[in-house]
Every structure is written in C-alpha cells, then in structure tokens.
Short mmCIF file of C-alpha atoms in Angstrom, two decimals:
data_model
loop_
_atom_site.label_atom_id
_atom_site.label_comp_id
_atom_site.label_asym_id
_atom_site.label_seq_id
_atom_site.Cartn_x
_atom_site.Cartn_y
_atom_site.Cartn_z
CA MET A 1 12.01 -12.77 56.32
CA ASP A 2 13.81 -13.55 53.06
CA VAL A 3 10.92 -12.75 50.72
CA GLU A 4 12.83 -13.68 47.58
CA ARG A 5 13.73 -17.14 48.94
CA VAL A 6 10.22 -17.79 50.24
CA THR A 7 8.73 -16.73 46.90
CA ARG A 8 11.09 -19.02 45.01
CA LEU A 9 10.36 -21.99 47.30
CA ALA A 10 6.62 -21.38 47.05
CA ALA A 11 6.81 -21.29 43.26
CA GLU A 12 8.84 -24.51 43.18
CA ALA A 13 6.42 -26.23 45.55
CA TYR A 14 3.45 -25.07 43.49
CA ASP A 15 4.98 -26.25 40.23
CA ARG A 16 5.90 -29.59 41.80
CA GLY A 17 2.69 -30.24 43.65
CA PHE A 18 -0.27 -28.40 42.16
CA ASP A 19 -3.06 -30.92 42.13
CA PRO A 20 -6.60 -29.64 42.69
CA ALA A 21 -7.83 -33.16 43.36
CA GLY A 22 -5.06 -33.61 45.94
CA THR A 23 -6.07 -30.38 47.66
CA ALA A 24 -9.66 -31.61 47.84
CA ARG A 25 -8.52 -34.97 49.26
CA GLN A 26 -6.43 -33.23 51.93
CA PHE A 27 -9.30 -30.95 52.90
CA ASN A 28 -11.70 -33.88 53.15
CA ALA A 29 -9.21 -35.92 55.19
CA ILE A 30 -8.88 -33.05 57.65
CA ARG A 31 -12.63 -32.52 57.79
CA ILE A 32 -13.57 -36.14 58.44
CA SER A 33 -10.65 -37.13 60.67
CA GLY A 34 -12.37 -35.84 63.77
CA ASP A 35 -11.04 -34.57 67.05
CA ARG A 36 -7.75 -36.17 68.08
CA THR A 37 -7.67 -34.72 71.60
CA GLU A 38 -8.39 -37.95 73.46
CA GLY A 39 -5.77 -39.83 71.48
CA LEU A 40 -3.21 -37.12 72.17
CA ARG A 41 -3.98 -37.30 75.89
CA GLY A 42 -2.93 -40.95 75.82
CA LEU A 43 0.59 -40.21 74.58
CA SER A 44 3.47 -40.80 76.93
CA VAL A 45 6.39 -39.49 74.89
CA PRO A 46 8.26 -36.20 74.93
CA ALA A 47 6.53 -33.78 72.57
CA LEU A 48 7.29 -30.39 71.10
CA VAL A 49 4.62 -28.39 69.31
CA ILE A 50 6.09 -25.73 67.02
CA HIS A 51 3.62 -23.14 65.80
CA GLY A 52 3.63 -19.86 63.96
CA GLU A 53 1.64 -17.10 65.61
CA ASP A 54 0.60 -15.89 62.13
CA ASP A 55 -0.30 -19.30 60.70
CA PRO A 56 -3.14 -18.79 58.19
CA LEU A 57 -4.05 -22.50 58.09
CA VAL A 58 -4.06 -23.52 61.75
CA THR A 59 -4.75 -20.83 64.31
CA PRO A 60 -2.39 -20.38 67.24
CA GLU A 61 -5.18 -21.71 69.45
CA GLY A 62 -4.89 -24.98 67.54
CA GLY A 63 -1.23 -25.25 68.47
CA THR A 64 -2.02 -24.42 72.08
CA ALA A 65 -4.80 -27.03 72.16
CA THR A 66 -2.46 -29.66 70.72
CA ALA A 67 0.23 -28.92 73.30
CA ASP A 68 -2.33 -28.85 76.11
CA ALA A 69 -3.67 -32.25 75.06
CA ILE A 70 -0.28 -34.00 75.15
CA PRO A 71 0.92 -34.61 78.71
CA GLY A 72 4.13 -32.70 79.35
CA ALA A 73 4.33 -31.23 75.85
CA LYS A 74 6.26 -28.04 75.28
CA LEU A 75 4.77 -25.33 73.06
CA LEU A 76 7.15 -23.17 71.07
CA THR A 77 5.56 -20.30 69.14
CA PHE A 78 7.08 -17.67 66.90
CA PRO A 79 5.63 -14.23 66.15
CA GLY A 80 5.56 -13.49 62.44
CA MET A 81 5.85 -17.16 61.47
CA GLY A 82 3.10 -18.64 59.34
CA HIS A 83 2.70 -22.24 58.18
CA ASP A 84 6.38 -22.64 57.37
CA LEU A 85 9.78 -22.92 59.02
CA PRO A 86 11.73 -19.78 58.14
CA ARG A 87 15.48 -20.28 57.80
CA PRO A 88 16.39 -17.65 60.45
CA LEU A 89 14.50 -19.72 63.05
CA TRP A 90 16.22 -23.01 62.21
CA PRO A 91 18.88 -22.70 64.94
CA VAL A 92 16.27 -22.05 67.63
CA ILE A 93 14.05 -24.85 66.35
CA ALA A 94 17.00 -27.26 66.08
CA GLU A 95 18.01 -26.46 69.67
CA ALA A 96 14.46 -27.10 70.87
CA ILE A 97 14.41 -30.43 69.02
CA ALA A 98 17.79 -31.36 70.53
CA GLU A 99 16.44 -30.59 74.00
CA LEU A 100 13.40 -32.74 73.25
CA THR A 101 15.54 -35.70 72.23
CA GLU A 102 17.57 -35.36 75.41
CA ARG A 103 14.33 -35.66 77.39
CA GLY A 104 13.48 -38.84 75.48
#
C-alpha cells in the first residue's frame, strides 16, 4: 500500500468533507434504511460486489450477504483492502468491471 498517497488523499477528503452533522445524517440513514435483502433478490441485472477483507465499516460478511442476495452476482474480495480502492488493485477491478459489462 502507498501509505503516503493514502494519507494525502485522506487528509484532502477530510478537509473537503468534514461535517459532523453530515456524518450523523449518514449514520441515521444507514440505521433507519432497513434490510435491503428482499429488494436485492428481485434484481435481474449482472452484479459485481467488490469488498475489502479488512473493511472497518462493513464486515466481509456484509459483502458476502449482498452478493448472495443478488441472483447471479459475483463477489470479488481483496485481502488487506479496507473501505477504499487501492491504486494497485485498479487493473484487477477494472478487468472485473469489464467482464461484468460484457455479461450485461
């Protein structure tokens, strides 16, 4: 992982978006939105769930549950990845997205 780049991007994102009220709104939206499993089961589109195995916000089980709920979805996980898309993984992720669009 490029720690210097990630640190810089995190600092820029923080400076650009720090809003305690916004954080509270996001948390409340997540909390009250409810379980989406039944809605996901009704999808009939190609789907790719990309998930970091070290995601501190959404556990890997959450990614698995999402992929399991969408008929025919593919789950792509990455060890060491958190709640971000590290640059070294971009080629693999782009290829997976290209394969998804070919299925569509």
